[in-house]
Short mmCIF file of C-alpha atoms in Angstrom, two decimals:
data_model
loop_
_atom_site.label_atom_id
_atom_site.label_comp_id
_atom_site.label_asym_id
_atom_site.label_seq_id
_atom_site.Cartn_x
_atom_site.Cartn_y
_atom_site.Cartn_z
CA MET X 1 116.30 41.55 -1.23
CA THR X 2 117.13 40.57 -4.81
CA ASP X 3 117.42 42.86 -7.81
CA GLU X 4 117.96 40.70 -10.90
CA SER X 5 118.56 43.68 -13.16
CA ARG X 6 121.94 44.85 -11.90
CA ILE X 7 125.25 43.61 -10.56
CA TRP X 8 126.09 44.43 -6.95
CA THR X 9 129.76 44.70 -6.03
CA ALA X 10 131.92 44.65 -2.93
CA ALA X 11 135.55 45.20 -2.01
CA LEU X 12 137.59 43.79 0.86
CA ILE X 13 140.38 45.43 2.84
CA VAL X 14 142.60 43.03 4.77
CA VAL X 15 144.32 44.97 7.53
CA GLY X 16 147.51 43.81 9.19
CA ASP X 17 151.29 43.97 9.11
CA GLU X 18 151.33 40.25 9.91
CA ILE X 19 149.67 39.49 6.56
CA LEU X 20 152.10 41.64 4.60
CA SER X 21 155.10 40.15 6.40
CA GLY X 22 154.02 36.62 5.54
CA ARG X 23 153.87 35.52 9.17
CA THR X 24 150.11 34.97 8.89
CA GLN X 25 148.40 33.54 5.82
CA ASP X 26 145.05 35.16 5.12
CA LYS X 27 142.08 32.80 5.00
CA ASN X 28 139.33 35.39 4.92
CA ILE X 29 139.44 36.37 1.26
CA ALA X 30 138.08 33.04 0.07
CA GLN X 31 135.32 32.81 2.65
CA VAL X 32 134.23 36.42 2.16
CA ALA X 33 134.18 35.95 -1.63
CA THR X 34 132.17 32.73 -1.33
CA TRP X 35 129.68 34.26 1.09
CA LEU X 36 129.22 37.34 -1.09
CA GLY X 37 128.56 35.16 -4.13
CA ILE X 38 125.74 33.43 -2.30
CA GLN X 39 124.27 36.83 -1.45
CA GLY X 40 124.35 37.81 -5.12
CA ILE X 41 127.23 40.25 -4.60
CA ARG X 42 130.51 40.04 -6.51
CA LEU X 43 133.83 40.64 -4.82
CA ARG X 44 135.53 42.98 -7.27
CA GLU X 45 138.79 43.81 -5.53
CA VAL X 46 140.89 43.09 -2.46
CA ARG X 47 143.52 45.34 -0.93
CA VAL X 48 145.94 44.34 1.84
CA VAL X 49 147.10 47.32 3.90
CA PRO X 50 149.45 47.76 6.87
CA ASP X 51 148.47 48.93 10.34
CA VAL X 52 148.97 52.53 9.22
CA MET X 53 146.21 55.10 9.66
CA GLU X 54 146.75 56.93 6.38
CA ALA X 55 146.82 53.71 4.36
CA ILE X 56 143.58 52.41 5.85
CA VAL X 57 141.77 55.75 5.48
CA GLU X 58 142.80 56.06 1.83
CA ALA X 59 141.74 52.50 1.06
CA VAL X 60 138.39 52.89 2.82
CA ASN X 61 137.52 56.12 1.04
CA THR X 62 138.57 54.78 -2.36
CA LEU X 63 136.88 51.40 -2.20
CA ARG X 64 133.64 52.38 -0.44
CA THR X 65 132.86 54.94 -3.12
CA ARG X 66 133.28 52.66 -6.13
CA ASN X 67 131.53 49.59 -4.71
CA ASP X 68 128.14 48.95 -3.18
CA TYR X 69 129.74 47.44 -0.09
CA LEU X 70 133.13 47.42 1.58
CA PHE X 71 134.30 44.83 4.10
CA THR X 72 137.36 44.99 6.30
CA THR X 73 138.99 42.22 8.31
CA GLY X 74 141.47 42.77 11.11
CA GLY X 75 142.42 45.64 13.36
CA ILE X 76 139.37 45.78 15.67
CA GLY X 77 140.89 44.02 18.69
CA PRO X 78 142.04 45.26 22.11
CA THR X 79 145.65 46.28 21.40
CA HIS X 80 147.25 49.60 20.51
CA ASP X 81 147.82 48.63 16.87
CA ASP X 82 144.14 47.82 16.31
CA ILE X 83 143.30 51.08 14.56
CA THR X 84 140.70 50.11 11.95
CA VAL X 85 137.85 51.70 13.93
CA ASP X 86 139.79 54.98 14.21
CA ALA X 87 140.67 54.93 10.51
CA VAL X 88 137.09 54.28 9.38
CA ALA X 89 135.83 57.04 11.69
CA GLU X 90 138.34 59.42 10.14
CA ALA X 91 137.28 58.33 6.65
CA PHE X 92 133.65 59.17 7.50
CA GLY X 93 134.58 62.36 9.35
CA VAL X 94 133.01 61.27 12.67
CA ASN X 95 134.23 60.70 16.22
CA VAL X 96 134.93 57.38 17.88
CA VAL X 97 132.50 56.59 20.70
CA ILE X 98 131.77 53.74 23.10
CA HIS X 99 128.69 51.90 21.85
CA PRO X 100 126.47 51.21 24.88
CA LYS X 101 125.20 47.87 23.59
CA ALA X 102 128.71 46.74 22.71
CA ARG X 103 129.89 47.69 26.20
CA ALA X 104 127.03 45.72 27.76
CA ILE X 105 127.86 42.68 25.61
CA LEU X 106 131.52 42.79 26.59
CA ASP X 107 130.71 43.42 30.24
CA SER X 108 128.58 40.28 30.28
CA TYR X 109 131.08 38.20 28.31
CA TYR X 110 134.02 39.10 30.56
CA SER X 111 132.09 38.92 33.84
CA THR X 112 133.52 35.43 34.42
CA ARG X 113 136.77 36.09 32.56
CA GLY X 114 138.44 38.70 34.73
CA GLY X 115 136.17 41.65 34.08
CA LEU X 116 136.06 44.46 31.54
CA ASN X 117 139.39 46.30 31.62
CA GLU X 118 140.60 49.24 29.55
CA ALA X 119 142.04 47.07 26.77
CA ARG X 120 138.86 45.01 26.42
CA LEU X 121 136.74 48.14 26.43
CA ARG X 122 138.53 49.19 23.23
CA MET X 123 136.45 46.56 21.46
CA ALA X 124 133.29 48.57 22.27
CA ARG X 125 134.62 51.57 20.33
CA VAL X 126 132.79 52.40 17.08
CA PRO X 127 132.54 55.28 14.63
CA ASP X 128 129.71 57.51 15.84
CA GLY X 129 126.38 56.38 14.37
CA ALA X 130 127.51 52.81 13.67
CA ASP X 131 125.49 49.63 14.17
CA LEU X 132 126.77 46.31 15.49
CA ILE X 133 127.36 42.95 13.80
CA GLU X 134 126.68 39.99 16.08
CA ASN X 135 129.61 37.83 17.21
CA ARG X 136 128.56 34.58 18.85
CA VAL X 137 132.12 33.39 19.36
CA SER X 138 134.01 35.89 21.46
CA GLY X 139 131.51 38.58 22.38
CA ALA X 140 133.24 41.52 20.71
CA PRO X 141 130.86 42.62 17.92
CA GLY X 142 131.66 43.65 14.39
CA ILE X 143 130.63 47.08 13.17
CA ARG X 144 128.58 48.49 10.32
CA VAL X 145 128.78 52.14 9.34
CA GLY X 146 127.18 53.20 6.08
CA ASN X 147 128.15 50.63 3.46
CA VAL X 148 131.28 49.57 5.38
CA PHE X 149 131.43 46.40 7.49
CA LEU X 150 134.25 45.94 10.00
CA MET X 151 134.93 42.34 10.96
CA ALA X 152 137.48 40.42 13.00
CA GLY X 153 140.64 39.04 11.43
CA VAL X 154 140.26 35.60 13.03
CA PRO X 155 138.63 33.46 10.30
CA GLY X 156 136.30 31.57 12.65
CA ILE X 157 134.93 34.81 14.07
CA THR X 158 134.69 36.36 10.61
CA ALA X 159 132.58 33.39 9.52
CA GLN X 160 130.15 33.93 12.40
CA MET X 161 129.85 37.62 11.59
CA LEU X 162 129.12 36.83 7.95
CA ASP X 163 126.49 34.33 9.04
CA SER X 164 124.75 37.00 11.11
CA LEU X 165 124.65 39.25 8.03
CA THR X 166 123.15 36.59 5.76
CA GLY X 167 120.05 37.87 4.00
CA GLN X 168 120.49 41.43 5.27
CA LEU X 169 122.19 42.95 2.23
CA GLU X 170 120.61 43.85 -1.07
CA GLY X 171 122.08 41.91 -3.96
CA GLY X 172 121.37 40.30 -7.28
CA LEU X 173 121.18 36.69 -8.37
CA PRO X 174 123.86 34.34 -6.98
CA LEU X 175 126.77 33.74 -9.35
CA LEU X 176 126.80 30.07 -10.36
CA SER X 177 129.80 28.15 -11.66
CA SER X 178 130.67 24.97 -13.51
CA THR X 179 134.10 23.52 -14.29
CA VAL X 180 135.42 21.69 -17.33
CA GLY X 181 138.93 20.26 -17.21
CA CYS X 182 141.20 19.12 -20.01
CA TRP X 183 144.78 17.97 -20.53
CA VAL X 184 145.67 20.77 -22.91
CA ALA X 185 147.76 23.93 -22.90
CA GLU X 186 145.41 26.88 -22.60
CA SER X 187 147.28 28.69 -25.38
CA GLU X 188 146.23 25.95 -27.80
CA ILE X 189 142.53 26.60 -27.28
CA ALA X 190 142.48 30.34 -26.62
CA ASP X 191 140.31 30.92 -29.71
CA LEU X 192 137.82 28.25 -28.61
CA LEU X 193 137.52 29.82 -25.15
CA ARG X 194 136.99 33.29 -26.56
CA GLU X 195 134.41 32.19 -29.13
CA THR X 196 132.51 30.04 -26.64
CA GLU X 197 132.29 32.87 -24.12
CA ARG X 198 131.06 35.29 -26.79
CA ALA X 199 128.31 32.86 -27.82
CA PHE X 200 126.60 33.00 -24.44
CA ASP X 201 125.38 36.31 -23.09
CA GLY X 202 126.44 37.10 -19.53
CA VAL X 203 128.77 34.09 -19.27
CA GLN X 204 132.41 34.33 -18.23
CA ILE X 205 135.06 31.64 -18.68
CA GLY X 206 138.19 31.67 -16.54
CA SER X 207 141.19 29.52 -17.49
CA TYR X 208 143.39 28.06 -14.74
CA PRO X 209 146.40 26.11 -16.04
CA PHE X 210 148.41 23.54 -14.09
CA PHE X 211 151.27 21.09 -14.56
CA ARG X 212 150.82 17.62 -13.11
CA GLU X 213 152.11 14.13 -13.78
CA GLY X 214 154.52 15.62 -16.28
CA LYS X 215 151.65 17.01 -18.34
CA THR X 216 150.09 20.41 -18.95
CA GLY X 217 146.40 20.87 -18.32
CA ALA X 218 143.83 23.47 -17.37
CA ASN X 219 140.50 23.81 -15.62
CA PHE X 220 138.00 26.15 -17.22
CA VAL X 221 135.57 27.72 -14.76
CA ILE X 222 132.35 28.96 -16.32
CA ARG X 223 130.32 31.54 -14.37
CA SER X 224 126.82 32.87 -14.92
CA VAL X 225 123.73 33.90 -12.98
CA SER X 226 121.66 31.72 -15.33
CA GLU X 227 121.75 27.97 -14.77
CA ASP X 228 120.51 27.33 -18.30
CA GLN X 229 123.23 29.50 -19.84
CA LEU X 230 125.80 27.87 -17.57
CA LYS X 231 124.87 24.34 -18.68
CA ALA X 232 124.65 25.29 -22.34
CA CYS X 233 128.05 26.95 -22.29
CA ALA X 234 129.66 24.00 -20.50
CA HIS X 235 128.25 21.58 -23.07
CA ALA X 236 129.43 23.80 -25.93
CA LEU X 237 132.93 23.97 -24.48
CA GLU X 238 133.03 20.20 -24.01
CA ASP X 239 131.88 19.69 -27.60
CA GLY X 240 134.46 22.17 -28.87
CA LEU X 241 137.29 20.42 -27.03
CA ALA X 242 136.16 17.03 -28.32
CA ALA X 243 136.05 18.39 -31.88
CA LEU X 244 139.71 19.33 -31.49
CA GLY X 245 140.59 15.80 -30.44
CA ARG X 246 140.77 16.66 -26.74
CA PHE X 247 139.01 14.88 -23.87
CA PRO X 248 137.01 17.22 -21.63
CA VAL X 249 136.44 16.26 -18.01
CA ALA X 250 133.16 17.53 -16.53
CA GLY X 251 133.75 18.86 -13.02
CA GLY X 252 137.41 19.57 -13.68
CA ILE X 253 140.67 17.70 -13.17
#
């Protein structure tokens, strides 16, 4: 469903000591943000939390109340430190139960893989009243409770869970983007960026500087839900750079 009149927002909680320690590099933030943008939902904030019950509960309760949707990745596996389900249940004030459909899915998946043992059965645990998110990769489903979506930490599985949710969430128009690059220090054209953004309603310009080939440059990413506004703003920025004796590069550098 699409509501063009308002902006829908989401937050993401990345759960895991391995992320905070630097041993594992998170790859889910980018793919969740990209997927949400296509659904017309803007990722407003991301929080990385340890495998600590109190930290997860606090993050869930804070972020689910100030966003339309909250996604979590990590902590729903078969081991003792996979406590995201327990934390979300505590945040909602409900018990953890074995979901009968999740148990049946796991029982079938592991029937030729050694059977459903106690550790594997942990992946059928959900906050009471939750629904399931399909997982076509490894059997163990994701979980939806209220406006909170619990997904796996493995990026390939997360991608499949997002795919199964495509078109199921209410959102606005997709956020479009266009990039203009230029070999210029962003501080030299700060006024141009500000004035150009102000001239186009609902348009945002992000500046991303870099240093390459011994030179300073920047890519300017223009975002809008309107393709016409997006194109007009990009052209205006290109014209403004050219008027200052700079050479804009459509598509970025």
